Amino acid sequence: MFVQGSALQNWIIAIFTLALFSVAFKENPLYRFVEHLYVGMAAAYGICLTWFNYGYPVLFQRIPGGKAHYIIPVIIGLMMYTRYFKPIAWLSRFTMSFLLGVGAGFVLSTTFRSLVLLQVTATFLPLWSSQSFAQTINNLIIVCGVAGTLIYFFFTAKRKGVIGVGAQFGKWVMMVAFGTAFGNTVMARVSLFLGRMQFLLGDWLKIIN
Amino acid sequence: MSFWEKMERLDRRVIYVLLIAAVAFALIKPVGLAITISKETQATYDLFDGLPPGSIVWIGCEYGASNITELQPILTCVLRQGLAKDLRFITGGMWAQAGNLAESAWEDVSADFPDKQYGIDFVNVGYRPGGERLLPALVADAHEALMGRDNRGTSLDDLPLMQEFKSLTDAAAILVLVSGTPGEKEYIRLVTDQHGIPIVAGAVSVSVPEAMPLLNSGQLKGLVMGMAGAAEYEVLIGKPGSAVAGMDAQSFAHVLIILFIVLGNLGHIALGKHKKKA
């Protein structure tokens, strides 16, 4: 298992796990304490990691080492903190503008081909497959499901005739998709719980191997 | 008060206790329910099985400690499979705990492969901040993007494996273990679709529906789906571990939840709550 600590570590982990689970039965101070401790530790962990993985190497190794251009993102980043000083707070808007511009350009330039074009292409399937009958059914579900879902969100025509049937079918397809997503969410949550139970019964209580 | 009215007022804590009891019982007394290999898991296994010895595989550990139950077994399985085939691995990621999780997996696996060495067969470059912008930086110049050192603070110049890995495009295949964003979509958008590197994913169950269209379009070559997929992979490599051990409990918990869903719906109908109000 992932956690292979000393007996003391296992006891601490077990007590904190049980404290967090206890909220399912009743809100209590122990749960609150552990919750706040977790949030604080996670924030500190993130700050330390970012500093030692990026801040420190850039400021004390890269820039003194001759890579002066790293000073540009450092300045842009520091400008964000000018919002705490009213007379120069406007400077933080440049950082926001920079982030928005780069972020939008970065995402848009790569998203269309991979997550739109190739996904649309993947729905161009033969409605009769010579490989197997099951493949034909799969292809029909994908093609009709995509068409129906798109029709459902077509709001500029009255929902009757072909549009009505298509939208109704699209709604059912979405319901099945939501059900699948919910089922997977339940499975994920049970897995999380299972992991903790494996730790409590195994690493801590030694009831299971 | 009728049976259904009593059930309607059932304290939710009763359900929790029953769930705990079902999971604990299955863990203590496993019944050994059959595990069948899905074609998605098989495709992932086959991809690594088909790589020539010496190939470099990048593993993106894009998850946190809360997802170790589902994803850590996949990581250790792929490491075991690959090291047995003389593949070499570089692990890293955009999630803060990537370095620690990969280090833990290497500790678990390396004891079974005494001839494999850190720096030659495996390197953990750990977490690097910047989100998805890290990926094009890794493609352009991996050493620069990684600030010249690995998760342990060792200079990349001192690690023989890293001398053959100057860009993410030097990887023969990519495995990305995902539990959210950034995840497999970012790798596909920014790396694999542009450079033609085969990519497979291991996903927590909740992320599986989002990954399925990428599998259907061929952008993902394989997908290991949650704890069930991890159990299948453990069976494929012939080393049952925590995922296989947990599958009985998973199934017991699911049966219990289905039972309560059915009871809930029957009660809804029996009490006439399904009728539309005027």
Short mmCIF file of C-alpha atoms in Angstrom, two decimals:
data_model
loop_
_atom_site.label_atom_id
_atom_site.label_comp_id
_atom_site.label_asym_id
_atom_site.label_seq_id
_atom_site.Cartn_x
_atom_site.Cartn_y
_atom_site.Cartn_z
CA MET A 1 0.00 0.00 0.00
CA PHE A 2 0.93 3.64 -0.43
CA VAL A 3 1.11 4.36 3.28
CA GLN A 4 3.86 2.34 4.91
CA GLY A 5 4.64 4.38 7.94
CA SER A 6 5.59 3.68 11.52
CA ALA A 7 3.02 2.65 14.10
CA LEU A 8 2.81 6.25 15.31
CA GLN A 9 2.19 7.51 11.77
CA ASN A 10 -0.50 4.89 11.25
CA TRP A 11 -2.20 5.91 14.50
CA ILE A 12 -2.17 9.59 13.51
CA ILE A 13 -3.54 8.79 10.04
CA ALA A 14 -6.21 6.51 11.51
CA ILE A 15 -7.38 9.04 14.10
CA PHE A 16 -7.56 11.80 11.49
CA THR A 17 -9.42 9.53 9.07
CA LEU A 18 -11.98 8.59 11.71
CA ALA A 19 -12.31 12.24 12.74
CA LEU A 20 -13.13 13.22 9.16
CA PHE A 21 -15.61 10.35 8.77
CA SER A 22 -17.34 11.36 12.00
CA VAL A 23 -19.10 14.27 10.28
CA ALA A 24 -21.26 11.77 8.41
CA PHE A 25 -22.85 10.92 11.75
CA LYS A 26 -22.80 14.28 13.47
CA GLU A 27 -21.06 17.63 13.20
CA ASN A 28 -18.43 17.81 15.96
CA PRO A 29 -15.40 19.86 17.10
CA LEU A 30 -12.90 17.13 16.31
CA TYR A 31 -14.03 17.08 12.68
CA ARG A 32 -13.78 20.88 12.52
CA PHE A 33 -10.26 20.80 13.96
CA VAL A 34 -9.04 18.18 11.49
CA GLU A 35 -10.74 19.94 8.56
CA HIS A 36 -9.05 23.26 9.35
CA LEU A 37 -5.73 21.55 9.93
CA TYR A 38 -6.01 19.86 6.53
CA VAL A 39 -6.81 23.11 4.71
CA GLY A 40 -3.91 24.88 6.38
CA MET A 41 -1.45 22.11 5.68
CA ALA A 42 -2.53 21.82 2.05
CA ALA A 43 -2.06 25.57 1.52
CA ALA A 44 1.39 25.51 3.15
CA TYR A 45 2.37 22.44 1.15
CA GLY A 46 1.38 24.16 -2.12
CA ILE A 47 3.26 27.35 -1.25
CA CYS A 48 6.45 25.48 -0.32
CA LEU A 49 6.33 23.31 -3.43
CA THR A 50 5.84 26.29 -5.73
CA TRP A 51 8.62 28.23 -4.03
CA PHE A 52 11.19 25.43 -4.13
CA ASN A 53 10.21 24.19 -7.60
CA TYR A 54 9.89 27.55 -9.31
CA GLY A 55 10.42 30.66 -7.20
CA TYR A 56 13.79 29.80 -5.71
CA PRO A 57 15.40 28.32 -8.87
CA VAL A 58 14.25 31.29 -10.97
CA LEU A 59 15.28 34.05 -8.55
CA PHE A 60 18.52 32.56 -7.24
CA GLN A 61 19.73 30.27 -10.01
CA ARG A 62 18.29 31.15 -13.41
CA ILE A 63 18.45 34.96 -13.29
CA PRO A 64 21.89 35.20 -11.62
CA GLY A 65 23.02 32.46 -14.03
CA GLY A 66 22.55 34.76 -16.99
CA LYS A 67 18.96 34.03 -18.02
CA ALA A 68 17.82 37.59 -17.42
CA HIS A 69 14.59 37.23 -19.41
CA TYR A 70 13.06 35.31 -16.49
CA ILE A 71 12.76 38.70 -14.79
CA ILE A 72 9.83 39.56 -17.09
CA PRO A 73 7.34 36.99 -15.68
CA VAL A 74 8.63 37.76 -12.18
CA ILE A 75 7.79 41.47 -12.63
CA ILE A 76 4.41 40.67 -14.22
CA GLY A 77 3.63 38.37 -11.30
CA LEU A 78 4.69 40.87 -8.66
CA MET A 79 2.50 43.53 -10.29
CA MET A 80 -0.51 41.50 -9.15
CA TYR A 81 0.30 42.45 -5.55
CA THR A 82 0.05 46.18 -6.32
CA ARG A 83 -3.69 45.82 -5.73
CA TYR A 84 -2.89 46.08 -2.01
CA PHE A 85 -1.51 49.62 -2.56
CA LYS A 86 -4.33 51.88 -3.69
CA PRO A 87 -2.30 54.53 -5.61
CA ILE A 88 -0.73 51.91 -7.88
CA ALA A 89 -3.46 49.26 -7.74
CA TRP A 90 -4.19 49.85 -11.45
CA LEU A 91 -0.93 48.08 -12.31
CA SER A 92 -2.45 44.73 -11.32
CA ARG A 93 -4.83 45.06 -14.29
CA PHE A 94 -1.91 44.57 -16.66
CA THR A 95 -1.18 41.21 -15.06
CA MET A 96 -4.83 40.19 -15.33
CA SER A 97 -4.92 41.30 -18.96
CA PHE A 98 -1.75 39.37 -19.68
CA LEU A 99 -3.10 36.22 -18.04
CA LEU A 100 -6.45 36.47 -19.82
CA GLY A 101 -4.87 37.15 -23.21
CA VAL A 102 -2.26 34.41 -22.98
CA GLY A 103 -4.72 31.95 -21.44
CA ALA A 104 -7.39 32.49 -24.09
CA GLY A 105 -4.92 32.37 -26.95
CA PHE A 106 -3.20 29.32 -25.53
CA VAL A 107 -6.41 27.36 -25.09
CA LEU A 108 -8.22 28.44 -28.26
CA SER A 109 -5.29 27.75 -30.55
CA THR A 110 -5.08 24.11 -29.51
CA THR A 111 -8.62 23.20 -28.49
CA PHE A 112 -10.43 23.45 -31.82
CA ARG A 113 -8.56 20.71 -33.65
CA SER A 114 -8.29 18.21 -30.79
CA LEU A 115 -11.54 18.64 -28.92
CA VAL A 116 -13.87 19.84 -31.69
CA LEU A 117 -12.67 18.85 -35.17
CA LEU A 118 -11.36 15.38 -34.32
CA GLN A 119 -14.34 14.69 -32.05
CA VAL A 120 -16.76 15.65 -34.82
CA THR A 121 -14.80 13.52 -37.28
CA ALA A 122 -15.10 10.57 -34.89
CA THR A 123 -18.90 10.71 -35.23
CA PHE A 124 -18.75 10.27 -39.03
CA LEU A 125 -19.39 6.54 -38.81
CA PRO A 126 -20.88 4.04 -41.27
CA LEU A 127 -24.45 3.20 -40.33
CA TRP A 128 -23.91 -0.34 -41.53
CA SER A 129 -20.79 -2.14 -40.40
CA SER A 130 -19.72 -5.36 -42.08
CA GLN A 131 -17.58 -6.23 -39.02
CA SER A 132 -20.39 -7.10 -36.66
CA PHE A 133 -24.00 -6.34 -35.87
CA ALA A 134 -22.95 -4.94 -32.49
CA GLN A 135 -20.68 -2.41 -34.23
CA THR A 136 -23.61 -1.30 -36.37
CA ILE A 137 -25.70 -0.74 -33.23
CA ASN A 138 -22.83 1.16 -31.59
CA ASN A 139 -22.41 3.40 -34.63
CA LEU A 140 -26.16 4.08 -34.81
CA ILE A 141 -26.25 5.03 -31.11
CA ILE A 142 -23.30 7.41 -31.52
CA VAL A 143 -24.57 9.08 -34.69
CA CYS A 144 -28.22 9.36 -33.57
CA GLY A 145 -27.18 10.32 -30.03
CA VAL A 146 -25.01 13.20 -31.22
CA ALA A 147 -27.65 14.38 -33.69
CA GLY A 148 -30.45 14.14 -31.11
CA THR A 149 -28.47 16.00 -28.45
CA LEU A 150 -27.63 18.79 -30.90
CA ILE A 151 -31.30 19.02 -31.93
CA TYR A 152 -32.32 19.31 -28.25
CA PHE A 153 -30.29 22.50 -28.01
CA PHE A 154 -31.76 23.88 -31.23
CA PHE A 155 -34.10 26.49 -29.75
CA THR A 156 -35.11 28.48 -32.83
CA ALA A 157 -37.65 25.94 -34.14
CA LYS A 158 -40.83 24.53 -32.61
CA ARG A 159 -40.44 21.07 -31.11
CA LYS A 160 -42.77 19.11 -33.33
CA GLY A 161 -42.38 16.62 -36.13
CA VAL A 162 -38.80 15.54 -36.81
CA ILE A 163 -37.37 18.24 -34.52
CA GLY A 164 -39.64 17.11 -31.67
CA VAL A 165 -38.74 13.43 -32.01
CA GLY A 166 -35.04 14.28 -32.36
CA ALA A 167 -35.09 16.53 -29.28
CA GLN A 168 -36.93 13.88 -27.25
CA PHE A 169 -34.39 11.26 -28.28
CA GLY A 170 -31.58 13.70 -27.44
CA LYS A 171 -33.07 14.21 -23.99
CA TRP A 172 -33.10 10.46 -23.35
CA VAL A 173 -29.52 10.13 -24.55
CA MET A 174 -28.46 12.88 -22.16
CA MET A 175 -30.36 11.20 -19.31
CA VAL A 176 -28.45 7.97 -19.96
CA ALA A 177 -25.18 9.96 -20.06
CA PHE A 178 -26.02 11.67 -16.75
CA GLY A 179 -26.88 8.29 -15.24
CA THR A 180 -23.54 6.90 -16.42
CA ALA A 181 -21.71 9.88 -14.97
CA PHE A 182 -23.57 9.48 -11.66
CA GLY A 183 -22.80 5.77 -11.56
CA ASN A 184 -19.12 6.47 -12.10
CA THR A 185 -19.19 9.14 -9.41
CA VAL A 186 -20.69 6.67 -6.93
CA MET A 187 -18.03 4.14 -7.93
CA ALA A 188 -15.28 6.72 -7.39
CA ARG A 189 -16.62 7.67 -3.96
CA VAL A 190 -16.92 4.03 -2.93
CA SER A 191 -13.32 3.52 -4.08
CA LEU A 192 -12.18 6.42 -1.89
CA PHE A 193 -13.99 4.93 1.08
CA LEU A 194 -12.59 1.52 0.25
CA GLY A 195 -9.05 2.89 0.27
CA ARG A 196 -9.55 4.25 3.77
CA MET A 197 -11.13 1.01 4.95
CA GLN A 198 -8.17 -0.96 3.54
CA PHE A 199 -5.87 1.29 5.52
CA LEU A 200 -7.90 1.08 8.74
CA LEU A 201 -8.38 -2.70 8.60
CA GLY A 202 -4.97 -3.45 7.13
CA ASP A 203 -2.16 -1.03 7.97
CA TRP A 204 -3.71 0.09 11.25
CA LEU A 205 -5.66 -2.79 12.81
CA LYS A 206 -3.80 -5.57 10.89
CA ILE A 207 -7.06 -7.50 10.43
CA ILE A 208 -6.47 -7.95 6.69
CA ASN A 209 -3.25 -8.40 4.73
CA MET B 1 -47.17 4.02 9.79
CA SER B 2 -46.66 1.79 6.74
CA PHE B 3 -43.42 0.04 5.81
CA TRP B 4 -42.73 2.58 3.05
CA GLU B 5 -43.37 5.52 5.37
CA LYS B 6 -40.89 4.02 7.87
CA MET B 7 -38.37 3.57 5.08
CA GLU B 8 -38.90 7.15 3.98
CA ARG B 9 -37.97 8.33 7.47
CA LEU B 10 -34.97 6.02 7.70
CA ASP B 11 -32.01 7.77 9.27
CA ARG B 12 -29.24 8.21 6.70
CA ARG B 13 -26.76 6.99 9.32
CA VAL B 14 -28.31 3.52 9.10
CA ILE B 15 -27.28 3.45 5.43
CA TYR B 16 -23.74 4.53 6.35
CA VAL B 17 -23.45 1.77 8.95
CA LEU B 18 -24.72 -0.83 6.47
CA LEU B 19 -22.22 0.41 3.87
CA ILE B 20 -19.34 0.20 6.36
CA ALA B 21 -20.46 -3.31 7.37
CA ALA B 22 -20.73 -4.48 3.74
CA VAL B 23 -17.29 -3.14 2.80
CA ALA B 24 -15.62 -4.44 5.98
CA PHE B 25 -17.18 -7.88 5.55
CA ALA B 26 -16.01 -8.15 1.93
CA LEU B 27 -12.49 -7.03 2.86
CA ILE B 28 -12.20 -9.46 5.77
CA LYS B 29 -13.94 -12.38 4.03
CA PRO B 30 -13.40 -11.93 0.27
CA VAL B 31 -15.52 -14.18 -1.92
CA GLY B 32 -13.30 -13.88 -5.01
CA LEU B 33 -15.71 -12.55 -7.59
CA ALA B 34 -14.44 -12.99 -11.16
CA ILE B 35 -12.50 -10.16 -12.81
CA THR B 36 -12.83 -10.01 -16.59
CA ILE B 37 -10.41 -7.94 -18.67
CA SER B 38 -12.00 -5.10 -20.62
CA LYS B 39 -10.70 -4.29 -24.10
CA GLU B 40 -9.75 -0.79 -22.92
CA THR B 41 -7.40 -2.18 -20.23
CA GLN B 42 -6.09 -4.81 -22.64
CA ALA B 43 -5.29 -2.08 -25.20
CA THR B 44 -3.26 -0.21 -22.57
CA TYR B 45 -1.37 -3.35 -21.63
CA ASP B 46 -0.74 -4.18 -25.29
CA LEU B 47 0.68 -0.74 -26.02
CA PHE B 48 3.45 -1.12 -23.42
CA ASP B 49 3.89 -4.78 -24.29
CA GLY B 50 4.57 -3.82 -27.90
CA LEU B 51 7.24 -1.19 -27.19
CA PRO B 52 10.84 -2.18 -27.96
CA PRO B 53 13.15 -2.66 -24.94
CA GLY B 54 14.88 0.56 -23.96
CA SER B 55 11.95 2.77 -25.00
CA ILE B 56 11.30 5.77 -22.81
CA VAL B 57 7.80 6.18 -21.37
CA TRP B 58 6.62 9.43 -19.81
CA ILE B 59 4.15 8.96 -16.96
CA GLY B 60 2.15 12.05 -16.04
CA CYS B 61 1.00 11.71 -12.42
CA GLU B 62 -1.88 14.17 -12.64
CA TYR B 63 -3.61 13.28 -9.39
CA GLY B 64 -3.42 13.77 -5.66
CA ALA B 65 -3.16 11.57 -2.59
CA SER B 66 -6.96 11.31 -2.37
CA ASN B 67 -6.95 9.23 -5.56
CA ILE B 68 -4.26 6.70 -4.65
CA THR B 69 -6.78 3.90 -4.15
CA GLU B 70 -7.71 3.96 -7.83
CA LEU B 71 -4.59 5.29 -9.55
CA GLN B 72 -1.57 4.17 -7.55
CA PRO B 73 -2.13 0.47 -8.40
CA ILE B 74 -2.18 1.41 -12.11
CA LEU B 75 1.12 3.25 -11.75
CA THR B 76 2.82 0.35 -9.96
CA CYS B 77 1.38 -2.18 -12.45
CA VAL B 78 2.69 -0.28 -15.48
CA LEU B 79 6.09 0.18 -13.81
CA ARG B 80 6.27 -3.55 -13.06
CA GLN B 81 5.22 -4.49 -16.59
CA GLY B 82 7.61 -2.00 -18.19
CA LEU B 83 10.66 -2.71 -16.02
CA ALA B 84 10.23 -6.43 -16.70
CA LYS B 85 10.37 -5.55 -20.40
CA ASP B 86 13.36 -3.21 -19.97
CA LEU B 87 11.34 -0.07 -20.66
CA ARG B 88 12.56 3.11 -19.00
CA PHE B 89 10.31 5.57 -17.23
CA ILE B 90 10.27 9.27 -16.47
CA THR B 91 7.54 10.44 -14.11
CA GLY B 92 6.39 13.96 -13.43
CA GLY B 93 3.32 16.08 -13.40
CA MET B 94 1.36 19.27 -13.08
CA TRP B 95 -0.29 18.24 -9.80
CA ALA B 96 1.44 19.19 -6.57
CA GLN B 97 1.82 15.65 -5.19
CA ALA B 98 3.09 14.13 -8.44
CA GLY B 99 6.64 13.80 -7.16
CA ASN B 100 5.78 12.10 -3.87
CA LEU B 101 3.32 9.66 -5.45
CA ALA B 102 5.79 8.60 -8.13
CA GLU B 103 8.56 8.23 -5.55
CA SER B 104 6.29 6.02 -3.45
CA ALA B 105 5.49 3.81 -6.47
CA TRP B 106 9.20 3.47 -7.29
CA GLU B 107 9.90 2.42 -3.67
CA ASP B 108 7.17 -0.23 -3.94
CA VAL B 109 8.37 -1.60 -7.28
CA SER B 110 12.16 -1.23 -7.25
CA ALA B 111 12.63 -3.88 -4.53
CA ASP B 112 11.39 -6.48 -7.02
CA PHE B 113 13.85 -5.28 -9.69
CA PRO B 114 17.26 -5.09 -7.99
CA ASP B 115 19.07 -4.69 -11.34
CA LYS B 116 17.14 -1.50 -12.19
CA GLN B 117 18.64 1.76 -11.06
CA TYR B 118 17.37 5.23 -10.42
CA GLY B 119 18.74 7.58 -13.05
CA ILE B 120 19.20 4.82 -15.64
CA ASP B 121 15.85 3.03 -15.75
CA PHE B 122 13.69 5.47 -13.84
CA VAL B 123 13.74 9.18 -13.13
CA ASN B 124 11.19 11.14 -11.14
CA VAL B 125 11.24 14.78 -12.19
CA GLY B 126 8.34 15.53 -9.86
CA TYR B 127 5.94 18.43 -9.80
CA ARG B 128 6.44 21.58 -11.77
CA PRO B 129 4.08 24.56 -11.46
CA GLY B 130 2.46 26.37 -14.36
CA GLY B 131 -0.43 24.03 -15.15
CA GLU B 132 -0.87 23.00 -18.77
CA ARG B 133 1.74 25.52 -19.94
CA LEU B 134 4.32 23.06 -18.65
CA LEU B 135 3.56 20.65 -21.50
CA PRO B 136 4.64 22.77 -24.49
CA ALA B 137 7.65 23.83 -22.42
CA LEU B 138 8.54 20.14 -21.96
CA VAL B 139 8.21 19.64 -25.71
CA ALA B 140 10.42 22.64 -26.50
CA ASP B 141 13.18 21.92 -23.96
CA ALA B 142 12.52 19.44 -21.18
CA HIS B 143 15.63 20.27 -19.15
CA GLU B 144 14.87 23.98 -19.16
CA ALA B 145 11.20 23.38 -18.28
CA LEU B 146 12.26 21.18 -15.36
CA MET B 147 14.70 23.80 -14.07
CA GLY B 148 17.56 21.36 -14.59
CA ARG B 149 16.87 19.04 -11.67
CA ASP B 150 14.72 16.10 -10.63
CA ASN B 151 12.40 15.58 -7.66
CA ARG B 152 15.33 14.69 -5.41
CA GLY B 153 17.25 17.82 -6.35
CA THR B 154 19.78 15.95 -8.49
CA SER B 155 21.02 17.78 -11.57
CA LEU B 156 19.48 16.30 -14.73
CA ASP B 157 22.95 16.37 -16.29
CA ASP B 158 24.01 13.70 -13.76
CA LEU B 159 21.22 11.30 -14.73
CA PRO B 160 22.07 9.11 -17.77
CA LEU B 161 18.42 8.59 -18.73
CA MET B 162 17.86 12.33 -18.96
CA GLN B 163 20.65 12.65 -21.53
CA GLU B 164 18.35 10.81 -23.93
CA PHE B 165 15.33 12.83 -22.93
CA LYS B 166 15.66 16.40 -24.13
CA SER B 167 12.02 16.81 -25.14
CA LEU B 168 8.70 15.18 -24.34
CA THR B 169 8.72 14.04 -27.98
CA ASP B 170 11.59 11.67 -27.07
CA ALA B 171 9.01 9.53 -25.26
CA ALA B 172 7.87 6.46 -27.19
CA ALA B 173 4.55 6.51 -25.32
CA ILE B 174 2.76 8.49 -22.63
CA LEU B 175 0.69 7.23 -19.74
CA VAL B 176 -1.31 9.90 -17.98
CA LEU B 177 -3.00 9.14 -14.67
CA VAL B 178 -5.83 11.59 -14.28
CA SER B 179 -8.32 12.74 -11.71
CA GLY B 180 -9.29 16.13 -13.16
CA THR B 181 -7.84 19.14 -14.92
CA PRO B 182 -5.10 19.38 -16.13
CA GLY B 183 -5.30 15.82 -17.36
CA GLU B 184 -5.57 13.72 -20.48
CA LYS B 185 -7.22 16.46 -22.58
CA GLU B 186 -4.27 18.78 -22.04
CA TYR B 187 -1.77 16.10 -23.07
CA ILE B 188 -3.84 15.33 -26.17
CA ARG B 189 -4.29 19.00 -27.15
CA LEU B 190 -0.75 20.12 -26.51
CA VAL B 191 1.41 17.07 -27.11
CA THR B 192 0.09 13.86 -28.62
CA ASP B 193 -2.24 15.19 -31.34
CA GLN B 194 0.53 17.49 -32.55
CA HIS B 195 3.46 15.09 -32.34
CA GLY B 196 1.82 11.70 -32.90
CA ILE B 197 2.94 10.09 -29.64
CA PRO B 198 0.65 7.23 -28.54
CA ILE B 199 -1.08 8.03 -25.25
CA VAL B 200 -3.06 5.90 -22.82
CA ALA B 201 -4.76 7.01 -19.63
CA GLY B 202 -5.63 5.68 -16.24
CA ALA B 203 -8.59 7.60 -14.86
CA VAL B 204 -10.49 7.76 -11.60
CA SER B 205 -14.02 6.45 -12.13
CA VAL B 206 -15.55 9.91 -11.99
CA SER B 207 -13.40 11.05 -14.93
CA VAL B 208 -14.14 8.03 -17.13
CA PRO B 209 -17.24 9.43 -18.93
CA GLU B 210 -15.21 12.46 -20.02
CA ALA B 211 -12.38 10.30 -21.31
CA MET B 212 -14.56 7.86 -23.28
CA PRO B 213 -15.12 10.15 -26.32
CA LEU B 214 -11.33 10.53 -26.60
CA LEU B 215 -11.00 6.76 -26.63
CA ASN B 216 -13.75 6.45 -29.21
CA SER B 217 -12.03 8.98 -31.49
CA GLY B 218 -8.71 7.12 -31.22
CA GLN B 219 -6.99 10.04 -29.51
CA LEU B 220 -6.51 7.77 -26.50
CA LYS B 221 -5.15 4.33 -27.38
CA GLY B 222 -6.27 2.72 -24.14
CA LEU B 223 -8.00 3.54 -20.88
CA VAL B 224 -7.72 1.94 -17.45
CA MET B 225 -10.97 2.78 -15.72
CA GLY B 226 -10.79 3.33 -11.98
CA MET B 227 -10.28 0.62 -9.42
CA ALA B 228 -11.92 -2.00 -11.63
CA GLY B 229 -9.43 -1.23 -14.40
CA ALA B 230 -6.57 -1.31 -11.90
CA ALA B 231 -7.72 -4.76 -10.74
CA GLU B 232 -7.81 -5.93 -14.36
CA TYR B 233 -4.25 -4.67 -14.86
CA GLU B 234 -3.08 -6.47 -11.73
CA VAL B 235 -4.56 -9.67 -13.15
CA LEU B 236 -2.88 -9.02 -16.54
CA ILE B 237 0.60 -8.68 -15.03
CA GLY B 238 -0.06 -11.64 -12.71
CA LYS B 239 0.47 -9.74 -9.47
CA PRO B 240 -2.83 -9.24 -7.61
CA GLY B 241 -2.66 -6.32 -5.22
CA SER B 242 -4.84 -3.82 -3.41
CA ALA B 243 -7.16 -3.25 -6.39
CA VAL B 244 -8.01 -6.95 -6.79
CA ALA B 245 -8.45 -7.19 -3.02
CA GLY B 246 -10.90 -4.29 -3.10
CA MET B 247 -13.11 -5.45 -5.96
CA ASP B 248 -15.31 -7.71 -3.82
CA ALA B 249 -15.94 -4.84 -1.41
CA GLN B 250 -16.62 -2.52 -4.36
CA SER B 251 -19.21 -4.96 -5.73
CA PHE B 252 -20.85 -5.47 -2.31
CA ALA B 253 -21.13 -1.70 -1.85
CA HIS B 254 -22.63 -1.29 -5.32
CA VAL B 255 -25.23 -4.01 -4.68
CA LEU B 256 -26.21 -2.27 -1.45
CA ILE B 257 -26.52 1.12 -3.18
CA ILE B 258 -28.58 -0.40 -6.03
CA LEU B 259 -30.83 -2.03 -3.44
CA PHE B 260 -31.46 1.30 -1.75
CA ILE B 261 -32.10 3.02 -5.10
CA VAL B 262 -34.69 0.33 -5.98
CA LEU B 263 -36.29 0.57 -2.52
CA GLY B 264 -36.36 4.35 -2.77
CA ASN B 265 -38.13 4.25 -6.12
CA LEU B 266 -40.60 1.58 -5.00
CA GLY B 267 -41.42 3.69 -1.95
CA HIS B 268 -41.82 6.75 -4.14
CA ILE B 269 -44.38 4.90 -6.25
CA ALA B 270 -46.08 3.18 -3.31
CA LEU B 271 -46.66 6.49 -1.54
CA GLY B 272 -48.06 7.99 -4.73
CA LYS B 273 -45.40 10.69 -4.94
CA HIS B 274 -44.79 9.97 -8.61
CA LYS B 275 -48.22 11.42 -9.53
CA LYS B 276 -48.09 14.95 -10.85
CA LYS B 277 -49.64 17.48 -8.52
CA ALA B 278 -52.49 19.54 -9.94
#
